[in-house]
mmCIF file of C-alpha atoms in Angstrom:
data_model
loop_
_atom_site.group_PDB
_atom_site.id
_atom_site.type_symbol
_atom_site.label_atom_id
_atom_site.label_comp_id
_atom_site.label_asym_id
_atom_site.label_seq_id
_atom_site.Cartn_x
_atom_site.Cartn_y
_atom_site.Cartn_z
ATOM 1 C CA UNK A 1 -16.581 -26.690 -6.032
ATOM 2 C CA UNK A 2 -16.407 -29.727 -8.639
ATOM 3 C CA UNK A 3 -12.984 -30.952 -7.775
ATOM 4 C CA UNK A 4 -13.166 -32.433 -11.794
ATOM 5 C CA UNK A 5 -14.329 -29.553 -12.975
ATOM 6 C CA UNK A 6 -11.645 -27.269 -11.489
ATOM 7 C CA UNK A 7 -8.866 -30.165 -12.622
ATOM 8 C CA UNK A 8 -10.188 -30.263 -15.827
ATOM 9 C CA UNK A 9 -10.393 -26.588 -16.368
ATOM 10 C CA UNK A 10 -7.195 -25.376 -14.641
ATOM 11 C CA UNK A 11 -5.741 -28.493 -17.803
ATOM 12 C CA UNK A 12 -6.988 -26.606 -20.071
ATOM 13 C CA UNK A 13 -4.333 -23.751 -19.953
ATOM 14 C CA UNK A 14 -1.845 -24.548 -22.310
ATOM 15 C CA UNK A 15 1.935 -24.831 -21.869
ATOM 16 C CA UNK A 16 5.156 -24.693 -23.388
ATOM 17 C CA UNK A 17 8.423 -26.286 -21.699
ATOM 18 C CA UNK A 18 11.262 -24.361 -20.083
ATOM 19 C CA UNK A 19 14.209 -25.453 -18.510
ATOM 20 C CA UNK A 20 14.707 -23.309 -15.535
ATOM 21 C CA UNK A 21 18.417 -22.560 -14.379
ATOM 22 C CA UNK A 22 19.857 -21.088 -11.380
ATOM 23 C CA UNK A 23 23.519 -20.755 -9.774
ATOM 24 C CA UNK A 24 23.789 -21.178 -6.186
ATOM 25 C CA UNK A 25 27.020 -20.461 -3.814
ATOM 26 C CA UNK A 26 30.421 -22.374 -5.054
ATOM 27 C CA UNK A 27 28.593 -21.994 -8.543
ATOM 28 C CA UNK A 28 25.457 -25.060 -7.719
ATOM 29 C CA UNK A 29 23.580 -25.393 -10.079
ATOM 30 C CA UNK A 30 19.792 -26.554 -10.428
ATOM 31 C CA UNK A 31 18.424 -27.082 -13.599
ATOM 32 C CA UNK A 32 14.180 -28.148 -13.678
ATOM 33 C CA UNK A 33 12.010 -28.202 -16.377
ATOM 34 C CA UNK A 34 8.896 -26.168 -15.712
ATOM 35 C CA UNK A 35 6.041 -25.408 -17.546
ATOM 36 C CA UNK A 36 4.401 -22.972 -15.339
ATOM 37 C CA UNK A 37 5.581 -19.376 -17.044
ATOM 38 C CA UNK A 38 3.516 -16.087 -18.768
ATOM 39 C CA UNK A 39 5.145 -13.109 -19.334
ATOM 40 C CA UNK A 40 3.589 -10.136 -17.085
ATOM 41 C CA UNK A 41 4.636 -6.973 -18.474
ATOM 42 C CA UNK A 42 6.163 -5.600 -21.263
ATOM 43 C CA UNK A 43 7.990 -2.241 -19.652
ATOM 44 C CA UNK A 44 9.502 -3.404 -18.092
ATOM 45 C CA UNK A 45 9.401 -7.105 -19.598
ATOM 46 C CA UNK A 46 8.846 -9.349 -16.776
ATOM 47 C CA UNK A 47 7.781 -12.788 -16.961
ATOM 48 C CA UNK A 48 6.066 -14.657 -14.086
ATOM 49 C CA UNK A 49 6.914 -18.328 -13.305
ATOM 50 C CA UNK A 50 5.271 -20.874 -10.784
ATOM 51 C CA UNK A 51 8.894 -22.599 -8.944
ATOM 52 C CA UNK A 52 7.755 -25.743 -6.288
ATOM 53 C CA UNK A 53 8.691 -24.203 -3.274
ATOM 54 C CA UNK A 54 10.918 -27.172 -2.176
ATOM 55 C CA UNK A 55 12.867 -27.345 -4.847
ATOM 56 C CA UNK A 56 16.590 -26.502 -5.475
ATOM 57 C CA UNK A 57 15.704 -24.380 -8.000
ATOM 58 C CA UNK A 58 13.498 -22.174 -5.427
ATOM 59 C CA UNK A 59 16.475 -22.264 -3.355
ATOM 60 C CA UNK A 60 18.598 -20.844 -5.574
ATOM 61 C CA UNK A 61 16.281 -18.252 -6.839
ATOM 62 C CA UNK A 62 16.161 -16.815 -3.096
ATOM 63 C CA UNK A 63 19.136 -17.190 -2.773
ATOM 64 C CA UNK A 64 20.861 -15.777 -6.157
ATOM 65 C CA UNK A 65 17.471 -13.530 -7.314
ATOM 66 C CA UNK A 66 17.845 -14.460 -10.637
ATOM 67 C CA UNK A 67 17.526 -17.245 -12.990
ATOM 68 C CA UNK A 68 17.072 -17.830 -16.550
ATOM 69 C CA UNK A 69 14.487 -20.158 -18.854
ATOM 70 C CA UNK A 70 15.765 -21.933 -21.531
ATOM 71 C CA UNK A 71 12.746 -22.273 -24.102
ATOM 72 C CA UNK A 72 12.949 -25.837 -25.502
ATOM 73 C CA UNK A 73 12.293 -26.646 -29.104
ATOM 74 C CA UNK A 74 10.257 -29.052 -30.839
ATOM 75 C CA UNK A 75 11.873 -32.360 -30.345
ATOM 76 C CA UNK A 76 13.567 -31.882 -27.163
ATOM 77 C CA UNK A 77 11.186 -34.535 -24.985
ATOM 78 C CA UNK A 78 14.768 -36.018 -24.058
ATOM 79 C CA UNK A 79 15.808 -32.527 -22.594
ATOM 80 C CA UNK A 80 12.459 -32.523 -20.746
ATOM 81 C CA UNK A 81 12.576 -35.526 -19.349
ATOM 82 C CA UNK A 82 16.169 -35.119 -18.093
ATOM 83 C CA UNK A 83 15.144 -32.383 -16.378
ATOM 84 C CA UNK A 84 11.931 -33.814 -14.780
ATOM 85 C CA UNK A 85 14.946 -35.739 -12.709
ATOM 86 C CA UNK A 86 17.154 -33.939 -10.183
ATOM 87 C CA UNK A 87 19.605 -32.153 -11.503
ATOM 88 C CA UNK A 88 23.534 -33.133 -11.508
ATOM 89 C CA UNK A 89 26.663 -30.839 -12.119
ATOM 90 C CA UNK A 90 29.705 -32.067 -13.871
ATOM 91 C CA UNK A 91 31.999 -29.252 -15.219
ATOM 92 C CA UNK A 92 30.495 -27.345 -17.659
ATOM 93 C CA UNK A 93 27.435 -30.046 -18.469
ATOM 94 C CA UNK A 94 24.124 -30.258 -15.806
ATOM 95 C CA UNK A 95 22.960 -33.459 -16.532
ATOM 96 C CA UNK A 96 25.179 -34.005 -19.279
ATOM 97 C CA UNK A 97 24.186 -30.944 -20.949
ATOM 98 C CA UNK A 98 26.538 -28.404 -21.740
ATOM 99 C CA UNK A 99 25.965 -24.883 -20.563
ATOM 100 C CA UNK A 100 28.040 -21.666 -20.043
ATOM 101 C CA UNK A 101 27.494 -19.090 -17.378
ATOM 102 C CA UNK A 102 25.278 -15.853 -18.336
ATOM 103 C CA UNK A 103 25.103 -12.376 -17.955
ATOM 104 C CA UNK A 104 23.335 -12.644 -14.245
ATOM 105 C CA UNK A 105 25.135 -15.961 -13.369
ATOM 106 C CA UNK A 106 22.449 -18.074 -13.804
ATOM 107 C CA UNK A 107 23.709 -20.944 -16.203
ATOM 108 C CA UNK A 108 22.564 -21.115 -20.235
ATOM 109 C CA UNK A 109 22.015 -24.329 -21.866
ATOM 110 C CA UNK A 110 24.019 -24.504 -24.856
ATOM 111 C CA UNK A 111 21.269 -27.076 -26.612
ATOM 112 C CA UNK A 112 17.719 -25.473 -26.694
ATOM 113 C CA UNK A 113 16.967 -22.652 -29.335
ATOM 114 C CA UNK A 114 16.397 -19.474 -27.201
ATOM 115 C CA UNK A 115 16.768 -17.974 -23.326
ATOM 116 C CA UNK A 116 15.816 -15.451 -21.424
ATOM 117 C CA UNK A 117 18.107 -14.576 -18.115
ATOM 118 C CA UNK A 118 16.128 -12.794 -15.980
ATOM 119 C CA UNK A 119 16.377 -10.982 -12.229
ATOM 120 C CA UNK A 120 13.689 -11.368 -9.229
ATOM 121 C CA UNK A 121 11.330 -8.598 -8.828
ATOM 122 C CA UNK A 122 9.186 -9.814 -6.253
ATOM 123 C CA UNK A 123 7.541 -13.014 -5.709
ATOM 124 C CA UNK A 124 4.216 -14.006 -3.728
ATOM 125 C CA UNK A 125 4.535 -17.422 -1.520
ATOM 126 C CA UNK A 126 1.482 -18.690 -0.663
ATOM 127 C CA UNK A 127 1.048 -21.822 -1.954
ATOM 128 C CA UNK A 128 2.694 -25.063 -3.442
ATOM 129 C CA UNK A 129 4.828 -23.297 -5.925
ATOM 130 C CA UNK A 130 5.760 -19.706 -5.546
ATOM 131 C CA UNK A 131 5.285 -17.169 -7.690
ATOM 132 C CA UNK A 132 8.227 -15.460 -9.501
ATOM 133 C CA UNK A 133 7.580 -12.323 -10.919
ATOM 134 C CA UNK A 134 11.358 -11.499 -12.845
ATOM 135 C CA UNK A 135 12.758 -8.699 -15.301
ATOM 136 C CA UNK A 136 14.370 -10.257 -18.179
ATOM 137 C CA UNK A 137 17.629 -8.795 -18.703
ATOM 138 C CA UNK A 138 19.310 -10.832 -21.006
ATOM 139 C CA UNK A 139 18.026 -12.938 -23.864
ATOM 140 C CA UNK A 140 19.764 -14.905 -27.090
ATOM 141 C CA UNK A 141 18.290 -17.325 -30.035
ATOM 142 C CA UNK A 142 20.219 -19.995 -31.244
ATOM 143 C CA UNK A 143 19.067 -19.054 -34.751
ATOM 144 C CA UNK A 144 16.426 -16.924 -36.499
ATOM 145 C CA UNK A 145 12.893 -18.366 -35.916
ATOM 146 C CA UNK A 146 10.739 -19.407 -39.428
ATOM 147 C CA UNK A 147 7.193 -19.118 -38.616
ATOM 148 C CA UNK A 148 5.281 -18.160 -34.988
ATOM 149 C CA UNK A 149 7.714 -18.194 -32.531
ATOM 150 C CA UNK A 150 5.344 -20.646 -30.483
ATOM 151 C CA UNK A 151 5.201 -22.869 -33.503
ATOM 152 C CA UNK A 152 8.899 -23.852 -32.575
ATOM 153 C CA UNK A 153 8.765 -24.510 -28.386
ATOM 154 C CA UNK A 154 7.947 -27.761 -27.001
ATOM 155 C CA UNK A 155 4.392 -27.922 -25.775
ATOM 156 C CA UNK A 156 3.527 -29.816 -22.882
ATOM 157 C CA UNK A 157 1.271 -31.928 -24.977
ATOM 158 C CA UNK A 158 4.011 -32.608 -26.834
ATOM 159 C CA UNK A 159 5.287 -34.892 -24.326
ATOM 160 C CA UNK A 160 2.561 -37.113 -24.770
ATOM 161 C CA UNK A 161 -1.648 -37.584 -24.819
ATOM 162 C CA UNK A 162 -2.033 -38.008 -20.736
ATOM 163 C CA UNK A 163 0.997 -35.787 -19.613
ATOM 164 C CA UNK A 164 -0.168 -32.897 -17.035
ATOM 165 C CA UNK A 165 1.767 -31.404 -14.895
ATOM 166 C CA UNK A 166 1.130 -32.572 -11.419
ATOM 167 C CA UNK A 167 -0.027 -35.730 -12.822
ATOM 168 C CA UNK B 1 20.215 -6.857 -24.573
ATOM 169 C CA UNK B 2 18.707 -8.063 -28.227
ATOM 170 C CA UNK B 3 15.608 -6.368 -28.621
ATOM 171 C CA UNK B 4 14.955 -8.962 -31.647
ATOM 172 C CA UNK B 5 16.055 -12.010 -29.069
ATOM 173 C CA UNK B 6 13.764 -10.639 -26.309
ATOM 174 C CA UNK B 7 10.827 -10.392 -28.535
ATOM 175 C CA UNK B 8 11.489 -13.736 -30.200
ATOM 176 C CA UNK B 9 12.212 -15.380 -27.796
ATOM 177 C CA UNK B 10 8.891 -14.384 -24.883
ATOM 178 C CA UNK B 11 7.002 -14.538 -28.162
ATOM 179 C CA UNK B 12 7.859 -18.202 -27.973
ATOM 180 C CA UNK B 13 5.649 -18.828 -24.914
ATOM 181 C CA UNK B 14 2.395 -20.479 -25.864
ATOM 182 C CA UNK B 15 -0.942 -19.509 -24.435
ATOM 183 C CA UNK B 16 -4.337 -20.287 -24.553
ATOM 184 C CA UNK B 17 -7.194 -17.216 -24.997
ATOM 185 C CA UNK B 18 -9.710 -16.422 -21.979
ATOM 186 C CA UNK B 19 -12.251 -13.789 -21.398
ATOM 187 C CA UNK B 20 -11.689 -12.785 -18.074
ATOM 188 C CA UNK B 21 -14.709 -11.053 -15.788
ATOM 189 C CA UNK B 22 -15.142 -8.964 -13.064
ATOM 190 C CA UNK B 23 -17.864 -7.125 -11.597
ATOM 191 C CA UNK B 24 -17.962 -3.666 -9.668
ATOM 192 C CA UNK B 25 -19.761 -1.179 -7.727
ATOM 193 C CA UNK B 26 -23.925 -1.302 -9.419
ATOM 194 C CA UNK B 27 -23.537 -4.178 -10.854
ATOM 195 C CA UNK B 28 -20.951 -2.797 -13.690
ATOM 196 C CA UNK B 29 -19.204 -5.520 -15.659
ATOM 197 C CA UNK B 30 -15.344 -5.575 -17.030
ATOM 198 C CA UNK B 31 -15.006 -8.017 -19.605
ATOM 199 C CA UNK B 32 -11.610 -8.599 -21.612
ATOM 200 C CA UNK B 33 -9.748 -10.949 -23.619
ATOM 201 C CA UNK B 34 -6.498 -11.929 -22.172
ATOM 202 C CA UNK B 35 -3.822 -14.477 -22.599
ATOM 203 C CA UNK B 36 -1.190 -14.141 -20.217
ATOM 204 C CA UNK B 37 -2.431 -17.037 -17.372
ATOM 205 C CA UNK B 38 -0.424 -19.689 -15.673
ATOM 206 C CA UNK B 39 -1.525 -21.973 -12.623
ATOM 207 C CA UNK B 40 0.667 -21.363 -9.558
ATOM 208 C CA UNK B 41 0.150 -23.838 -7.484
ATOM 209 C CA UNK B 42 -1.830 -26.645 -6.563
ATOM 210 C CA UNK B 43 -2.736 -26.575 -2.508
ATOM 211 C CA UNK B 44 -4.066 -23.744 -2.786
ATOM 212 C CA UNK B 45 -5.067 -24.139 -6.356
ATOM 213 C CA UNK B 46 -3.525 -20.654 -7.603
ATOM 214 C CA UNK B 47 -3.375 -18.566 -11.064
ATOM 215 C CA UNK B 48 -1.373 -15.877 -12.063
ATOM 216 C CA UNK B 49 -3.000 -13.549 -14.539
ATOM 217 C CA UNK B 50 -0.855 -10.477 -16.199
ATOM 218 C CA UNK B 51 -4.069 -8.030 -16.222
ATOM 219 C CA UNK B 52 -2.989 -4.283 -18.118
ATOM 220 C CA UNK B 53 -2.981 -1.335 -15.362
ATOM 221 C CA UNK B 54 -5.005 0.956 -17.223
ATOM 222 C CA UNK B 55 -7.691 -1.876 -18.146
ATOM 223 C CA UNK B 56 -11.601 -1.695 -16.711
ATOM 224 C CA UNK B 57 -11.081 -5.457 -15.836
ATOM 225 C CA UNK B 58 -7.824 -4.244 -13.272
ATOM 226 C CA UNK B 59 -9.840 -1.579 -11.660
ATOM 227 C CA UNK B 60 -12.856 -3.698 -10.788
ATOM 228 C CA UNK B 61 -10.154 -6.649 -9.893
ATOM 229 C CA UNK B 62 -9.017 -4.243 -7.389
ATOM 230 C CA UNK B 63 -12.169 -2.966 -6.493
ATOM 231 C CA UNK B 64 -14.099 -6.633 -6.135
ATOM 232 C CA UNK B 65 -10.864 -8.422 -5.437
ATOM 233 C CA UNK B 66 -12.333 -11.440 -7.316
ATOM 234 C CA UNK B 67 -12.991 -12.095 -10.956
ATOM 235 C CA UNK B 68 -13.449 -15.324 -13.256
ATOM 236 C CA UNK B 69 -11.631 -17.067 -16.144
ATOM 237 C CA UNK B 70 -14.127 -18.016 -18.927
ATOM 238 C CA UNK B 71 -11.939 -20.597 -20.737
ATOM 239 C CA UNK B 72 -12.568 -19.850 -24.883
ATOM 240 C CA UNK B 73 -13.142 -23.012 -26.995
ATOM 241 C CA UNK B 74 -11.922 -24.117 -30.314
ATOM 242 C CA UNK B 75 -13.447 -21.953 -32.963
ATOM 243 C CA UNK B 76 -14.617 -19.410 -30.455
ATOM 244 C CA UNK B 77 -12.243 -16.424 -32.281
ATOM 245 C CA UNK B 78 -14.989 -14.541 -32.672
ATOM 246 C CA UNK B 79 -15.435 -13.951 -28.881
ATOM 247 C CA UNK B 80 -11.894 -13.302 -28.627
ATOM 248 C CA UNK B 81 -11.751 -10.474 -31.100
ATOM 249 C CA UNK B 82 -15.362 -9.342 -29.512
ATOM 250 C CA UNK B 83 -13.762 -8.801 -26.025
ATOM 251 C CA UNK B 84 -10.307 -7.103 -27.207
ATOM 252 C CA UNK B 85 -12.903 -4.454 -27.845
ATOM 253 C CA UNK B 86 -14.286 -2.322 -24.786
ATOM 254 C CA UNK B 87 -17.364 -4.362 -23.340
ATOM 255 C CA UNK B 88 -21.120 -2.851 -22.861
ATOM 256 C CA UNK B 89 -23.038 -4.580 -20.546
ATOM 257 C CA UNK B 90 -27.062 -4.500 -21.370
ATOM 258 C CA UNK B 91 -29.110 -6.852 -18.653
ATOM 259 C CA UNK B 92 -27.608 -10.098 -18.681
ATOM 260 C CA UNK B 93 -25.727 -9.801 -21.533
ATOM 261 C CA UNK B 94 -21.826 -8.588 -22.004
ATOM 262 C CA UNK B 95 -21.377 -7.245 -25.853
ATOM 263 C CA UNK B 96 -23.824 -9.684 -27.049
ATOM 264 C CA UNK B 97 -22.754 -12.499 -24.960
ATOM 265 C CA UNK B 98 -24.937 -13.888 -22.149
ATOM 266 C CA UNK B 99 -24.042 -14.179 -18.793
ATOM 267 C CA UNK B 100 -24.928 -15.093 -15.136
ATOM 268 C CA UNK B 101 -23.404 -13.671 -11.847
ATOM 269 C CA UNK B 102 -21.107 -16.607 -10.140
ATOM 270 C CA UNK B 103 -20.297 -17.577 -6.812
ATOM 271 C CA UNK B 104 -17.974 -14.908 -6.229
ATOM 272 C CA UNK B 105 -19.846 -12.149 -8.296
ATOM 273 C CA UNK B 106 -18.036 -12.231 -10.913
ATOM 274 C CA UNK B 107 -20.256 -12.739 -14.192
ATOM 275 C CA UNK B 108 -19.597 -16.699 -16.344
ATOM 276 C CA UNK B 109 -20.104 -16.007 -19.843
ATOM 277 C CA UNK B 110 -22.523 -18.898 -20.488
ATOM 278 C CA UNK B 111 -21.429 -20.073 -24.107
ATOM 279 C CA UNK B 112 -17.443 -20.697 -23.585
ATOM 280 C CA UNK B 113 -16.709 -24.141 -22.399
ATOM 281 C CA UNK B 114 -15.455 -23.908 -18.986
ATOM 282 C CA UNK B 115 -14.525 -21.222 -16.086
ATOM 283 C CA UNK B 116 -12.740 -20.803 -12.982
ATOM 284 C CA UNK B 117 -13.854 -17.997 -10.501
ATOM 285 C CA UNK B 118 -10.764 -16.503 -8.391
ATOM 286 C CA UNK B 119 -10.610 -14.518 -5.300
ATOM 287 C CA UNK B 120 -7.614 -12.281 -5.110
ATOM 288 C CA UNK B 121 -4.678 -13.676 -2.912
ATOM 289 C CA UNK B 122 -2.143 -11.000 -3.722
ATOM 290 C CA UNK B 123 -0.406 -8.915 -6.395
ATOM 291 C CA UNK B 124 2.445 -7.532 -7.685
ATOM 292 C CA UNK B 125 2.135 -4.114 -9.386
ATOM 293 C CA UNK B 126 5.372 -3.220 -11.362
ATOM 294 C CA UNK B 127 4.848 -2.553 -14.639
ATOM 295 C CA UNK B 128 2.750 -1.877 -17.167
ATOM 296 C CA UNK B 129 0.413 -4.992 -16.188
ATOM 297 C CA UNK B 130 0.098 -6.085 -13.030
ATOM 298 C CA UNK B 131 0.172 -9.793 -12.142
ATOM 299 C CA UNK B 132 -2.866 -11.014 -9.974
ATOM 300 C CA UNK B 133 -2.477 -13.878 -7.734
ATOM 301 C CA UNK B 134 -5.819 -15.748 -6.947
ATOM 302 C CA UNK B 135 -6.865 -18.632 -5.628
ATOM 303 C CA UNK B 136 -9.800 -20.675 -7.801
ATOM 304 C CA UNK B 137 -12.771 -21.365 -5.603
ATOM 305 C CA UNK B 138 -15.380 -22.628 -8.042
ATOM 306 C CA UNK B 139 -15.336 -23.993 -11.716
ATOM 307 C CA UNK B 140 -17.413 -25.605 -14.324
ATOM 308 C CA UNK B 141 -17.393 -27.162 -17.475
ATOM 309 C CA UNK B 142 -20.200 -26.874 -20.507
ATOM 310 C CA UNK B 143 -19.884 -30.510 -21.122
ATOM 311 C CA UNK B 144 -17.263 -33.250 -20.489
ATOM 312 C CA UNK B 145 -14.002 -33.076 -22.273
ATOM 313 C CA UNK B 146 -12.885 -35.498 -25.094
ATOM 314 C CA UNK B 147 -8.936 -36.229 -25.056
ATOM 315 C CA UNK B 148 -6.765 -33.378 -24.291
ATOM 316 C CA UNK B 149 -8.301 -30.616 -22.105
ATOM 317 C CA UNK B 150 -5.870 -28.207 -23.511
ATOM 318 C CA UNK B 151 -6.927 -28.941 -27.164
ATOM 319 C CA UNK B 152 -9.987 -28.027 -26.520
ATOM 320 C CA UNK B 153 -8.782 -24.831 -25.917
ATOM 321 C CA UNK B 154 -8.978 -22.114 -28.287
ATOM 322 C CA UNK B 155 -4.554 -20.808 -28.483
ATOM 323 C CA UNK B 156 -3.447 -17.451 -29.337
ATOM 324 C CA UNK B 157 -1.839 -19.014 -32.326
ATOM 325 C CA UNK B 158 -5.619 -20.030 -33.717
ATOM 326 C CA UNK B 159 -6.130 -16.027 -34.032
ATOM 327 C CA UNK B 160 -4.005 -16.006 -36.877
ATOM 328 C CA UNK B 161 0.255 -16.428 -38.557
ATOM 329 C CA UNK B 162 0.919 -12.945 -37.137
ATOM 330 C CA UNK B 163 -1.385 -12.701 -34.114
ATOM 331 C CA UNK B 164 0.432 -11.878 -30.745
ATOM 332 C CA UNK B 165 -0.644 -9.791 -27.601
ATOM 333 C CA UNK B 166 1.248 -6.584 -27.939
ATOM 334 C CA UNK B 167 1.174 -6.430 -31.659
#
């Protein structure tokens, strides 16, 4: 196999940008952005998400089986990048964003324009990343959307000509 | 649950068009546009694919437990809308669209601009797709890639203002 083939082709899926929340025991939170997500089925609407497997975020999936993505919106690079960074509790902020618990537990950032809270399914572990495969339960918009729905996320190219995930 | 929010909101996850491929028993071809592909990891390099249940290309997935990725280009919408339609195979053509047989059997349309060929790793069946997990073991590309891979890349959003999988 072309190692630059495969890299370049496997680049060419595009992305949006998710922040990925989970609550852990004595309410821990880890917050991640993640671009890694399709949804899978729609009855019943599951979603499937690629989660590093050491992260805190994978931890807390495990451990909690559920978690929600929190789409961001055009012009949320900060919120992106913040979450690129390990993620720090203080009250009712993660990173100093503020967030309120949802319907499964798993926290809801108050900032971007649209969730979905979802529980674990199944997952399949055999690599890097696992994959999540999650029903989503819950779901809210900050506001009505104007135009295709994808128009308004942030896309990974978004964040700038040479950013890939993975590097 | 908002049905509205639900919709909105998964609607908001941007994805790039493919023409995924799998061969079966006699040399029968499955050939379908889909849309619902992430990576998964990166040691092993993994994708998740949502693949419908009742589908051609999920029986012969199951049957030849491999299948490729044949990445549609920028101003390829044609082919997209050609393979939403039930493919005929006649000699080494799919629907009017040439092909050869790949490394792992599976056919590689020869005009899109790049492919990855998958073996299966595992799946999860629970709804009304089911998500394959496979690990890429060959790609290619039609020519080197100018700028962005994933610009080159022809998005669900290019089908149209009201295009989205599902309807």
């Amino acid at each position: 196999m072309d190692a630059n083939a495969k890299k370049t082709a496997l680049r060419m899926i595009p992305y949006g940008l998710y922040v990925l929340t989970a609550k852990g025991k004595d309410d821990a939170v880890a917050a991640a952005t993640v671009n890694w997500v399709t949804q899978a089925s729609f009855a019943p609407p599951l979603v499937a998400v690629g989660v590093k497997t050491d992260s805190h975020a994978h931890a807390l999936i495990k451990e909690s089986k559920a978690f929600a993505l929190n789409v961001l919106g055009k012009g949320q690079q900060g919120m992106a990048f913040t979450f690129f960074k390990a993620a720090a509790r203080d009250g009712q902020t993660v990173s100093g964003e503020p967030f309120r618990w949802g319907s499964t537990g798993a926290p809801i950032l108050e900032r971007t324009p649209a969730f979905v809270e979802c529980r674990l399914v199944d997952s399949i572990e055999r690599g890097d990343h696992s994959v999540f495969v999650a029903e989503v339960v819950d779901a809210g918009l900050a506001k009505d959307v104007e135009g295709r729905a994808d128009d308004a996320t942030l896309w990974l190219k978004d964040l700038g000509p040479n950013m890939f995930y993975g590097g």
